[in-house]
Short mmCIF file of C-alpha atoms and ligand atoms in Angstrom, two decimals:
data_model
loop_
_atom_site.label_atom_id
_atom_site.label_comp_id
_atom_site.label_asym_id
_atom_site.label_seq_id
_atom_site.Cartn_x
_atom_site.Cartn_y
_atom_site.Cartn_z
CA MET A 1 114.78 12.05 -25.94
CA LYS A 2 113.72 13.89 -22.73
CA ARG A 3 111.92 16.97 -23.19
CA ARG A 4 114.89 19.35 -21.91
CA SER A 5 117.37 17.78 -24.40
CA PHE A 6 114.91 17.75 -27.23
CA LEU A 7 114.54 21.61 -26.60
CA LYS A 8 118.38 22.06 -26.55
CA SER A 9 119.51 20.20 -29.56
CA VAL A 10 116.71 21.70 -31.46
CA ALA A 11 118.12 25.23 -30.40
CA LEU A 12 121.47 24.42 -31.28
CA ALA A 13 120.29 23.08 -34.90
CA GLY A 14 119.12 26.52 -35.87
CA GLY A 15 122.60 28.34 -34.74
CA ALA A 16 121.02 30.27 -31.62
CA ALA A 17 123.18 30.45 -28.65
CA ALA A 18 121.41 27.89 -26.04
CA THR A 19 122.31 29.69 -23.06
CA GLY A 20 119.12 29.23 -21.25
CA SER A 21 118.97 33.06 -20.69
CA LEU A 22 116.01 34.94 -20.87
CA ARG A 23 117.67 38.00 -22.20
CA ALA A 24 118.51 37.87 -26.08
CA GLN A 25 122.10 38.07 -27.24
CA ARG A 26 123.71 40.65 -29.48
CA GLY A 27 126.79 40.11 -32.00
CA VAL A 28 125.93 36.46 -32.25
CA VAL A 29 126.98 35.63 -35.74
CA PRO A 30 123.59 35.32 -37.88
CA ALA A 31 122.66 31.60 -38.91
CA PRO A 32 120.93 31.38 -42.36
CA SER A 33 117.17 31.27 -41.97
CA ASP A 34 114.83 29.57 -43.60
CA THR A 35 111.69 32.38 -43.02
CA GLU A 36 111.87 35.90 -43.02
CA ILE A 37 109.17 37.92 -41.18
CA THR A 38 108.49 41.75 -41.30
CA LEU A 39 106.67 43.47 -38.90
CA ARG A 40 105.36 47.05 -39.36
CA PRO A 41 104.34 48.09 -36.00
CA HIS A 42 103.69 51.68 -37.03
CA LEU A 43 100.88 50.39 -39.07
CA ALA A 44 99.40 48.64 -36.11
CA GLY A 45 95.52 48.43 -36.45
CA LEU A 46 92.58 47.40 -34.76
CA THR A 47 92.44 46.42 -30.66
CA ILE A 48 92.43 42.56 -30.17
CA SER A 49 89.61 42.33 -27.77
CA PRO A 50 90.18 40.29 -24.28
CA GLN A 51 87.05 38.76 -25.20
CA PHE A 52 88.30 36.54 -27.97
CA TYR A 53 89.86 34.44 -25.24
CA GLY A 54 86.60 33.46 -23.90
CA HIS A 55 84.97 30.53 -22.27
CA PHE A 56 81.81 28.20 -22.80
CA ILE A 57 80.54 25.89 -19.51
CA GLU A 58 77.65 24.08 -20.09
CA HIS A 59 75.44 21.39 -17.71
CA LEU A 60 77.07 18.57 -19.44
CA GLY A 61 79.06 15.67 -18.34
CA GLY A 62 81.93 16.51 -15.85
CA VAL A 63 81.85 20.13 -17.04
CA ILE A 64 80.07 21.97 -14.23
CA TYR A 65 79.66 19.01 -11.63
CA ASP A 66 83.03 17.94 -10.37
CA GLY A 67 84.91 20.13 -13.07
CA ILE A 68 83.79 23.55 -11.77
CA TRP A 69 81.33 22.99 -8.72
CA VAL A 70 82.68 20.66 -5.91
CA GLY A 71 80.37 21.68 -3.43
CA ARG A 72 80.62 23.77 -0.22
CA ASP A 73 81.38 20.93 2.12
CA SER A 74 83.89 19.28 -0.65
CA LYS A 75 87.14 18.45 0.76
CA ILE A 76 88.81 19.73 -2.36
CA PRO A 77 90.04 23.13 -1.92
CA ASN A 78 86.89 25.42 -2.88
CA VAL A 79 85.74 29.17 -2.73
CA ASN A 80 82.04 28.96 -1.97
CA GLY A 81 81.57 25.54 -3.73
CA ILE A 82 83.93 26.16 -6.85
CA ARG A 83 87.04 24.22 -7.53
CA ARG A 84 89.65 26.69 -6.15
CA GLN A 85 92.61 25.53 -8.62
CA PHE A 86 90.16 26.13 -11.23
CA ILE A 87 89.51 29.89 -10.36
CA ASP A 88 93.33 30.57 -9.69
CA ASP A 89 94.33 29.18 -13.19
CA LEU A 90 91.91 31.08 -14.95
CA LYS A 91 92.64 34.16 -13.31
CA ALA A 92 96.29 33.50 -14.21
CA VAL A 93 95.15 34.09 -17.76
CA SER A 94 92.65 36.67 -17.34
CA ALA A 95 89.99 34.66 -18.47
CA PRO A 96 87.48 37.34 -19.81
CA ASN A 97 84.07 35.69 -19.98
CA PHE A 98 81.90 32.63 -19.31
CA ARG A 99 79.19 32.01 -21.56
CA TRP A 100 76.52 29.64 -19.41
CA PRO A 101 74.35 27.28 -19.01
CA GLY A 102 74.92 25.81 -22.52
CA GLY A 103 74.72 24.69 -25.39
CA CYS A 104 71.88 22.49 -26.09
CA PHE A 105 71.07 22.59 -22.05
CA ALA A 106 70.21 25.91 -22.27
CA ASP A 107 66.85 25.45 -24.44
CA GLY A 108 65.82 23.43 -21.97
CA TYR A 109 66.99 25.29 -18.57
CA HIS A 110 64.34 26.86 -16.38
CA TRP A 111 66.20 29.47 -14.30
CA ARG A 112 63.99 29.52 -11.27
CA ASP A 113 65.08 25.73 -10.52
CA GLY A 114 68.65 26.91 -9.93
CA ILE A 115 67.75 29.83 -7.17
CA GLY A 116 66.90 29.52 -3.47
CA PRO A 117 68.05 27.22 -0.76
CA ALA A 118 70.11 24.56 -2.32
CA ASP A 119 68.18 21.83 -0.56
CA LYS A 120 64.91 22.84 -1.94
CA ARG A 121 65.97 22.94 -5.39
CA PRO A 122 64.47 20.11 -7.73
CA ARG A 123 65.94 17.51 -9.56
CA THR A 124 65.19 18.18 -13.32
CA TYR A 125 65.80 16.51 -17.05
CA ASN A 126 68.88 17.70 -18.42
CA TYR A 127 69.07 17.33 -22.53
CA TRP A 128 72.42 15.75 -22.05
CA GLN A 129 71.11 12.68 -19.60
CA GLN A 130 69.85 10.77 -22.54
CA ASN A 131 73.97 10.52 -23.31
CA THR A 132 74.89 9.95 -20.09
CA PRO A 133 74.38 6.76 -17.65
CA GLN A 134 72.28 7.93 -15.03
CA GLU A 135 73.96 5.88 -12.36
CA VAL A 136 76.89 8.32 -12.93
CA ARG A 137 75.47 11.49 -13.32
CA GLY A 138 73.28 13.29 -15.73
CA ILE A 139 70.14 14.14 -14.03
CA GLU A 140 70.40 18.21 -13.08
CA THR A 141 70.67 18.74 -9.61
CA ASN A 142 70.41 22.56 -9.85
CA GLN A 143 73.04 22.97 -7.38
CA PHE A 144 74.62 25.48 -9.65
CA GLY A 145 72.55 28.03 -10.51
CA VAL A 146 72.74 31.73 -11.47
CA HIS A 147 74.10 33.04 -8.09
CA GLU A 148 76.59 30.54 -8.27
CA PHE A 149 77.60 31.09 -11.88
CA MET A 150 77.86 34.97 -10.80
CA ASN A 151 79.99 34.00 -7.98
CA LEU A 152 82.28 32.19 -10.49
CA CYS A 153 82.61 35.19 -12.62
CA ARG A 154 83.18 37.52 -9.76
CA GLN A 155 86.13 35.35 -8.28
CA THR A 156 87.61 35.02 -11.54
CA GLY A 157 86.98 38.42 -12.86
CA ALA A 158 85.07 37.06 -16.16
CA GLU A 159 82.11 38.67 -17.57
CA PRO A 160 78.94 36.90 -17.76
CA TYR A 161 77.32 35.91 -20.98
CA VAL A 162 74.23 34.14 -20.49
CA ALA A 163 72.19 31.96 -23.07
CA GLY A 164 68.49 32.20 -22.69
CA ASN A 165 65.78 29.55 -23.47
CA VAL A 166 64.22 30.08 -26.31
CA GLY A 167 63.47 26.33 -27.09
CA SER A 168 61.51 25.20 -24.53
CA GLY A 169 60.71 28.82 -22.66
CA THR A 170 58.43 31.62 -22.87
CA VAL A 171 59.13 35.43 -23.30
CA LYS A 172 58.08 36.00 -20.08
CA GLU A 173 60.42 33.58 -18.20
CA PHE A 174 63.30 35.30 -20.14
CA HIS A 175 62.49 38.87 -19.24
CA ASP A 176 61.99 37.80 -15.70
CA TRP A 177 65.30 36.26 -15.54
CA VAL A 178 66.93 39.47 -16.96
CA ASN A 179 64.67 41.50 -14.27
CA TYR A 180 65.97 39.04 -11.58
CA CYS A 181 69.54 39.69 -12.75
CA ASN A 182 69.73 43.13 -13.51
CA ALA A 183 67.11 45.42 -11.62
CA PRO A 184 68.44 47.26 -8.70
CA ALA A 185 67.12 45.82 -5.23
CA GLY A 186 64.17 48.02 -3.80
CA THR A 187 62.77 48.35 -7.13
CA LEU A 188 60.97 45.13 -9.09
CA SER A 189 60.09 42.49 -6.77
CA LEU A 190 62.23 39.88 -8.81
CA ALA A 191 65.13 42.15 -7.73
CA ASP A 192 64.39 41.85 -4.04
CA GLU A 193 63.93 38.04 -4.57
CA ARG A 194 67.42 37.85 -5.86
CA ALA A 195 68.67 40.27 -2.55
CA ALA A 196 66.64 37.56 -0.56
CA ASN A 197 68.68 34.87 -1.93
CA GLY A 198 72.12 36.49 -0.97
CA ASP A 199 72.69 39.03 -3.77
CA GLN A 200 72.06 42.77 -3.03
CA GLU A 201 73.73 44.11 -5.70
CA PRO A 202 72.47 43.63 -9.36
CA PHE A 203 74.49 40.97 -11.66
CA LYS A 204 74.82 43.44 -14.36
CA ILE A 205 74.91 41.06 -17.15
CA LYS A 206 75.27 42.54 -20.42
CA TYR A 207 75.57 39.61 -22.85
CA TRP A 208 72.59 37.65 -23.33
CA GLY A 209 72.18 35.16 -26.11
CA ILE A 210 68.63 34.35 -27.58
CA GLY A 211 68.97 30.81 -27.70
CA ASN A 212 71.67 28.59 -28.75
CA GLU A 213 71.58 26.37 -32.14
CA SER A 214 67.67 27.35 -32.94
CA TRP A 215 68.16 25.20 -36.10
CA GLY A 216 69.07 22.51 -33.96
CA CYS A 217 68.53 21.30 -30.48
CA GLY A 218 67.31 24.60 -29.76
CA GLY A 219 64.34 24.48 -31.52
CA ASP A 220 64.93 22.76 -34.80
CA MET A 221 63.62 25.95 -36.90
CA ALA A 222 63.76 27.69 -40.11
CA PRO A 223 65.92 30.68 -39.82
CA GLU A 224 62.85 32.97 -40.63
CA GLU A 225 60.82 31.08 -37.76
CA TYR A 226 63.70 32.08 -35.50
CA ALA A 227 63.96 35.74 -36.90
CA GLN A 228 60.26 36.15 -35.56
CA LEU A 229 60.94 34.47 -32.27
CA TYR A 230 64.12 36.56 -31.77
CA ARG A 231 61.83 39.82 -32.19
CA ASP A 232 59.67 38.36 -29.82
CA PHE A 233 62.51 37.86 -27.32
CA VAL A 234 64.31 41.16 -27.67
CA THR A 235 61.48 43.78 -28.18
CA GLN A 236 60.49 44.11 -24.57
CA PHE A 237 63.73 42.93 -23.36
CA PRO A 238 64.32 44.93 -19.81
CA ASN A 239 66.95 47.54 -20.47
CA HIS A 240 68.29 47.93 -17.12
CA LEU A 241 71.95 48.58 -18.67
CA PRO A 242 73.15 48.76 -22.20
CA ALA A 243 73.05 44.93 -22.89
CA PHE A 244 74.33 43.07 -25.67
CA LEU A 245 72.02 40.99 -27.71
CA ILE A 246 73.16 37.93 -29.68
CA ALA A 247 71.10 36.05 -32.09
CA THR A 248 71.80 32.30 -33.03
CA GLY A 249 74.28 32.17 -36.04
CA PRO A 250 75.12 29.53 -38.33
CA ARG A 251 76.60 26.02 -37.93
CA GLY A 252 79.63 27.16 -39.58
CA HIS A 253 81.35 23.64 -39.75
CA SER A 254 78.84 22.67 -42.43
CA LEU A 255 80.19 21.99 -45.86
CA ASP A 256 78.69 25.13 -47.03
CA HIS A 257 79.40 27.08 -43.92
CA ASP A 258 75.48 27.33 -43.31
CA VAL A 259 75.13 30.53 -45.03
CA GLY A 260 71.36 29.82 -45.75
CA TRP A 261 70.95 30.00 -42.17
CA THR A 262 72.69 33.64 -42.13
CA ARG A 263 70.58 34.50 -45.20
CA GLY A 264 67.51 33.62 -44.15
CA PHE A 265 67.63 34.90 -40.72
CA PHE A 266 68.51 38.44 -41.96
CA GLU A 267 66.05 38.31 -44.68
CA GLY A 268 63.83 37.56 -41.53
CA MET A 269 65.17 40.83 -40.04
CA LYS A 270 64.63 42.90 -42.82
CA GLY A 271 62.92 46.12 -42.64
CA ARG A 272 62.32 45.31 -38.74
CA LYS A 273 63.86 47.73 -35.73
CA SER A 274 65.20 44.96 -33.58
CA ARG A 275 68.77 45.29 -32.95
CA VAL A 276 71.19 42.22 -33.46
CA ASP A 277 74.50 42.95 -31.94
CA GLY A 278 75.97 39.55 -31.87
CA PHE A 279 75.46 36.66 -34.48
CA SER A 280 76.70 33.46 -32.93
CA LEU A 281 78.68 31.31 -34.85
CA HIS A 282 79.61 27.95 -34.26
CA TYR A 283 82.85 26.02 -35.73
CA TYR A 284 83.55 22.74 -34.72
CA THR A 285 86.47 21.03 -36.22
CA ASP A 286 84.26 18.08 -36.28
CA PHE A 287 85.70 14.40 -36.68
CA ARG A 288 82.44 13.00 -35.06
CA GLN A 289 81.89 10.72 -38.30
CA THR A 290 85.46 9.44 -38.64
CA LYS A 291 87.47 6.96 -36.98
CA PHE A 292 89.54 9.52 -35.73
CA GLN A 293 90.92 9.27 -32.26
CA ALA A 294 92.05 12.22 -29.59
CA ALA A 295 94.94 10.47 -28.12
CA LYS A 296 96.35 8.41 -30.89
CA PHE A 297 96.74 9.68 -34.45
CA SER A 298 98.94 9.26 -37.34
CA VAL A 299 100.97 11.90 -39.20
CA PRO A 300 98.14 12.43 -41.62
CA GLU A 301 95.39 12.62 -38.90
CA TRP A 302 97.71 15.63 -37.36
CA TYR A 303 97.57 17.56 -40.35
CA SER A 304 93.79 16.82 -41.38
CA VAL A 305 92.97 18.34 -38.14
CA LEU A 306 95.21 21.70 -38.20
CA LEU A 307 94.05 22.10 -41.84
CA LYS A 308 89.99 21.80 -40.96
CA GLY A 309 90.79 23.93 -37.83
CA MET A 310 92.00 26.48 -40.19
CA ALA A 311 88.86 26.58 -42.33
CA ILE A 312 87.15 28.39 -39.95
CA GLU A 313 88.42 31.40 -41.79
CA ASN A 314 86.44 30.30 -44.41
CA ALA A 315 83.01 29.94 -42.69
CA ILE A 316 83.94 33.66 -41.02
CA LEU A 317 84.21 35.13 -44.66
CA ASP A 318 81.60 33.48 -46.10
CA ASN A 319 79.00 34.38 -43.83
CA TRP A 320 80.35 38.14 -43.39
CA ALA A 321 79.91 38.40 -47.11
CA VAL A 322 76.40 37.62 -46.72
CA MET A 323 76.04 39.62 -43.59
CA THR A 324 77.52 42.66 -45.50
CA GLU A 325 74.64 42.35 -47.90
CA PHE A 326 72.20 43.01 -45.17
CA ASP A 327 74.22 44.95 -42.71
CA PRO A 328 76.87 47.17 -44.67
CA GLN A 329 77.79 49.01 -41.69
CA HIS A 330 78.25 45.93 -39.90
CA GLN A 331 76.59 46.70 -36.49
CA THR A 332 76.44 43.11 -36.22
CA LYS A 333 79.68 41.17 -34.96
CA PHE A 334 80.27 37.53 -34.79
CA ILE A 335 80.27 35.94 -31.47
CA VAL A 336 82.16 32.64 -32.14
CA ASP A 337 80.74 30.98 -29.12
CA GLU A 338 81.64 27.46 -29.55
CA TRP A 339 84.85 26.31 -31.32
CA GLY A 340 86.91 23.52 -31.10
CA ASN A 341 88.01 20.02 -31.83
CA TRP A 342 85.14 17.29 -31.79
CA TYR A 343 86.60 13.58 -31.84
CA PRO A 344 84.28 10.57 -31.88
CA PRO A 345 83.22 9.08 -28.18
CA GLY A 346 85.17 6.22 -26.63
CA GLU A 347 87.95 8.21 -24.95
CA GLU A 348 86.11 9.74 -22.21
CA ILE A 349 88.05 11.18 -19.25
CA ALA A 350 85.87 9.58 -16.48
CA PRO A 351 82.69 7.76 -16.15
CA GLY A 352 79.51 10.25 -17.10
CA PHE A 353 82.07 12.70 -18.62
CA THR A 354 79.85 12.88 -21.78
CA ILE A 355 81.79 14.27 -24.77
CA SER A 356 84.81 14.38 -22.90
CA GLN A 357 88.10 13.70 -24.46
CA PRO A 358 91.99 13.87 -24.24
CA ILE A 359 93.89 16.78 -25.08
CA THR A 360 97.11 16.47 -26.85
CA LEU A 361 99.80 18.77 -28.38
CA ARG A 362 97.70 18.81 -31.67
CA ASP A 363 95.06 20.46 -29.96
CA ALA A 364 97.36 23.34 -28.67
CA LEU A 365 98.55 24.09 -32.42
CA HIS A 366 95.21 24.14 -33.75
CA THR A 367 94.21 26.85 -30.61
CA ALA A 368 96.91 29.18 -31.69
CA LEU A 369 96.23 28.92 -35.29
CA THR A 370 92.72 29.87 -34.43
CA PHE A 371 93.48 32.33 -32.35
CA ASP A 372 95.66 33.74 -35.39
CA ILE A 373 92.65 33.88 -37.34
CA PHE A 374 90.52 35.55 -34.61
CA HIS A 375 93.22 38.69 -34.64
CA ARG A 376 93.05 38.66 -38.45
CA HIS A 377 89.18 39.42 -38.42
CA ALA A 378 89.25 41.44 -35.32
CA ASP A 379 86.87 43.67 -37.37
CA LYS A 380 84.41 41.07 -37.32
CA ILE A 381 84.44 39.28 -34.28
CA ALA A 382 83.46 40.67 -30.87
CA MET A 383 83.79 37.57 -28.69
CA ALA A 384 84.90 33.88 -28.63
CA ASN A 385 84.17 31.16 -26.42
CA VAL A 386 86.10 27.94 -26.38
CA ALA A 387 83.97 24.89 -26.18
CA GLN A 388 84.08 23.90 -23.49
CA THR A 389 86.95 24.81 -20.63
CA ILE A 390 87.02 22.01 -18.68
CA ASN A 391 86.20 18.01 -18.89
CA CYS A 392 84.65 18.64 -22.55
CA LEU A 393 85.86 18.86 -26.06
CA HIS A 394 88.77 21.34 -26.46
CA SER A 395 89.45 21.79 -22.91
CA LEU A 396 91.98 23.65 -20.84
CA PHE A 397 91.78 21.79 -17.76
CA LEU A 398 90.55 17.99 -16.91
CA ALA A 399 89.28 17.49 -13.47
CA HIS A 400 88.05 14.61 -11.66
CA GLU A 401 87.37 14.34 -7.64
CA ASP A 402 90.86 15.87 -6.21
CA LYS A 403 92.60 15.19 -9.55
CA PHE A 404 92.93 18.25 -11.72
CA VAL A 405 95.47 18.95 -14.83
CA ARG A 406 96.14 21.68 -17.19
CA THR A 407 96.27 20.52 -20.63
CA PRO A 408 98.54 22.03 -23.54
CA VAL A 409 95.68 24.04 -24.83
CA TYR A 410 95.63 26.02 -21.20
CA TYR A 411 99.25 26.79 -22.16
CA VAL A 412 98.45 28.56 -25.35
CA PHE A 413 96.12 30.82 -23.62
CA GLN A 414 98.64 31.54 -21.57
CA LEU A 415 101.16 32.58 -24.42
CA TYR A 416 98.46 34.51 -26.11
CA GLN A 417 97.47 36.47 -23.21
CA ALA A 418 100.23 38.99 -24.34
CA HIS A 419 98.09 39.98 -27.38
CA MET A 420 94.98 41.27 -25.17
CA ASN A 421 94.33 44.75 -25.92
CA GLY A 422 97.52 45.15 -28.09
CA ARG A 423 96.96 46.33 -31.56
CA VAL A 424 97.21 44.15 -34.40
CA VAL A 425 100.49 44.41 -36.17
CA PRO A 426 100.52 43.69 -40.15
CA MET A 427 102.90 40.81 -40.42
CA GLU A 428 104.30 39.36 -43.80
CA ILE A 429 105.82 35.94 -43.61
CA SER A 430 108.36 34.75 -46.52
CA GLY A 431 108.22 31.60 -48.42
CA ASP A 432 105.99 29.34 -50.20
CA GLN A 433 103.61 26.71 -48.62
CA GLN A 434 104.80 23.25 -47.36
CA SER A 435 103.13 19.95 -48.97
CA VAL A 436 101.86 18.03 -46.44
CA THR A 437 99.85 14.52 -46.52
CA ALA A 438 96.47 14.76 -44.78
CA VAL A 439 93.92 12.29 -44.56
CA GLU A 440 91.87 13.39 -47.28
CA GLY A 441 95.24 13.53 -49.47
CA PRO A 442 98.06 15.87 -50.48
CA ALA A 443 97.45 19.53 -49.20
CA LYS A 444 99.50 23.01 -48.38
CA MET A 445 99.64 24.59 -45.37
CA PRO A 446 101.71 27.82 -44.17
CA LEU A 447 105.33 27.01 -43.31
CA VAL A 448 105.01 29.29 -40.52
CA CYS A 449 101.78 30.69 -39.07
CA GLY A 450 101.24 33.64 -36.72
CA SER A 451 100.13 37.02 -35.63
CA ALA A 452 101.56 40.01 -33.63
CA SER A 453 100.09 42.85 -31.60
CA VAL A 454 101.68 46.04 -29.92
CA LYS A 455 101.09 47.68 -26.73
CA GLY A 456 102.97 50.75 -25.79
CA ALA A 457 106.84 49.63 -26.62
CA ALA A 458 105.76 45.74 -26.21
CA LEU A 459 105.54 43.87 -29.24
CA ALA A 460 103.82 40.27 -28.85
CA VAL A 461 104.78 37.65 -31.56
CA THR A 462 102.91 34.29 -31.49
CA LEU A 463 104.26 31.92 -34.12
CA THR A 464 103.58 28.08 -35.02
CA ASN A 465 105.55 25.71 -36.84
CA PRO A 466 102.98 23.02 -37.73
CA SER A 467 105.76 20.94 -39.51
CA LEU A 468 105.97 17.40 -37.72
CA ASP A 469 109.65 17.05 -39.59
CA SER A 470 111.44 20.04 -39.06
CA PRO A 471 112.47 22.85 -37.16
CA ARG A 472 112.42 26.19 -38.50
CA ALA A 473 114.70 29.06 -38.26
CA VAL A 474 113.01 32.20 -38.54
CA ARG A 475 114.61 36.01 -38.74
CA LEU A 476 112.56 38.62 -37.92
CA GLN A 477 112.60 42.14 -38.81
CA LEU A 478 110.82 45.18 -37.59
CA ASP A 479 109.93 47.73 -39.98
CA GLY A 480 110.64 51.45 -38.44
CA ALA A 481 111.73 50.02 -34.86
CA ASN A 482 114.61 48.51 -33.27
CA VAL A 483 114.48 45.95 -30.51
CA SER A 484 116.19 46.48 -27.39
CA GLU A 485 114.97 43.20 -25.44
CA ALA A 486 113.81 40.00 -26.68
CA LYS A 487 112.28 37.02 -24.63
CA ALA A 488 110.85 33.68 -26.06
CA GLN A 489 109.04 31.10 -25.16
CA VAL A 490 107.98 27.78 -26.33
CA LEU A 491 105.30 24.73 -26.42
CA THR A 492 106.34 21.76 -27.59
CA HIS A 493 107.27 18.07 -27.07
CA GLU A 494 109.21 15.47 -28.98
CA ASP A 495 105.94 13.29 -29.03
CA ARG A 496 103.38 14.77 -31.15
CA GLN A 497 100.64 13.15 -29.15
CA ALA A 498 101.81 14.27 -25.78
CA ALA A 499 99.28 14.95 -23.31
CA ASN A 500 98.91 15.84 -19.69
CA THR A 501 97.01 13.35 -17.56
CA PHE A 502 96.36 13.00 -14.01
CA ALA A 503 99.14 10.51 -13.76
CA VAL A 504 101.61 12.65 -15.67
CA PRO A 505 100.33 16.27 -15.26
CA ASN A 506 103.19 18.30 -16.47
CA LEU A 507 104.50 16.64 -19.61
CA VAL A 508 103.82 19.55 -21.90
CA SER A 509 104.39 23.05 -20.27
CA LEU A 510 105.97 25.94 -21.41
CA ALA A 511 109.76 26.46 -21.71
CA ASN A 512 112.00 29.39 -22.47
CA LEU A 513 113.62 29.27 -25.79
CA PRO A 514 116.76 31.01 -26.75
CA VAL A 515 116.51 34.14 -29.19
CA THR A 516 118.92 36.24 -30.39
CA MET A 517 119.40 39.89 -31.77
CA ASP A 518 121.50 41.18 -34.42
CA GLY A 519 120.87 45.00 -35.43
CA ALA A 520 117.38 45.30 -36.60
CA TYR A 521 116.95 41.13 -36.40
CA VAL A 522 115.69 38.93 -34.02
CA ARG A 523 116.30 35.15 -34.68
CA VAL A 524 114.55 32.38 -33.16
CA THR A 525 114.19 28.81 -34.25
CA LEU A 526 110.81 27.33 -33.96
CA PRO A 527 110.89 23.53 -32.98
CA LYS A 528 108.93 21.35 -35.33
CA GLN A 529 105.48 21.33 -33.85
CA SER A 530 105.53 24.05 -31.58
CA VAL A 531 104.01 27.04 -30.60
CA VAL A 532 106.54 30.12 -29.95
CA SER A 533 105.46 33.29 -28.07
CA LEU A 534 108.22 36.26 -28.38
CA ILE A 535 107.95 39.82 -26.36
CA LEU A 536 109.84 42.12 -28.02
CA ARG A 537 110.66 45.56 -26.10
CA THR A 538 111.04 48.35 -29.10
CA SER A 539 112.86 51.61 -29.22
O1 AHR B 1 79.45 21.81 -26.78
C1 AHR B 1 78.61 20.89 -27.23
C2 AHR B 1 77.40 21.09 -27.73
O2 AHR B 1 77.76 21.31 -29.07
C3 AHR B 1 76.70 22.24 -27.34
O3 AHR B 1 75.70 21.79 -26.23
C4 AHR B 1 75.95 22.52 -28.49
O4 AHR B 1 75.28 23.75 -28.62
C5 AHR B 1 76.55 22.15 -29.48
O5 AHR B 1 76.11 21.25 -30.72
#
């Protein structure tokens, strides 16, 4: 069945009037609904920070080189060496931040290698070259350094978040980097050096990570050892502006969510004055030790990935509970600075694109479920960064030479943009959970997942139907408000494995979805395996 007729048949099955019109229709005879959703905008709570929809980009495989950096002399359309399409598409989803330069790369990176005349920059060792055939790429050319990174941030309007080198760098090297970036020209010599390299204005970088995965590739440390090093790195931190300092947090996808790291770190910080603004949480929906594939999967494998993705909520709750013991006022918030699906190797997008993988509709639904969880925990999370934006694990884009494609994940970022700066609206979803069969055995999962937020008179509602079998008719009711207009968009495809490829770039993309209004109710039918966004005008 073609995509258009799939959507139309789904809409008719749900009893909605499928006119294709964007406007909701009044007076349509209500069809029975499977799921009732009640929204209470008058009880709206915390604001959804735009920083939840942030990015992580690392010097790894095809992420920076080829993906983002094509070079100033490239025939590929670019802005000062940065792929223009990447900039344009990220601006279109209001990308709020980039975490850079790693990842495991960060703790081997020496920032001075990436400044000064491009042809004089050294070729250096990249942590990832051990996994990457050197004939294709791997050795670090340092053509993309901090000035190029800041140019990317300026072009996209995103906030920079720099991960410092704790694993193999010194405190002085780190502080020099901060001074180079943030001191006003005409003050420190390092600031004048920055100006001589083309940037008179300070970079004003607020977010600084003190290492990355210090329990692993970032230093193989015990949490108490890291706490000591953390204090060494932050005590004399050059304060040119109010900075936000981020400590390495747990490996959240470990079976016990790595709460031992969290406890050990905060034990090590007990009674000390050093500030910890952010505590990094990594959560990979990690299938590296399995036979799962990114592009081809069975029905149980679909549910396994979504269920394991949703378990990020347990990693948040379990680690938060430990943090509460040490920091009851919660001065420290989570920075979920690496999250996404990670399948076993073997499906790389291009030669040398280490840990890149195809992205399907399954990854898109996982994205929506993850964002809903971030919204629910808006009190605990200050920022999140998808790993990684392009040519990697849970990517929004795939690019190779002059080819570029938006993945289904990109469109979820587009749908959820409506939540940025909205206040979380309590949402009650009726009905039981559904029984599904995952690879691990029978399991339960919600019939419908979702979240809602309000900004002035606009209510944004995002809903996911994870079922591979059936559409779901939904009736939304607003407590204390009427709806004067409703619009809906959907991301779905009849093939659960649908992906956008260089050959077929637009197989999965957004479509309008019929929505009806009757009195205080809004009705919409969620196609099977879909993410739906509604924008409701209230009166
Ligand atoms: O995103 C890929 C890698 O995963 C990062 O470099 C590292 O921090 C994590 O283990």
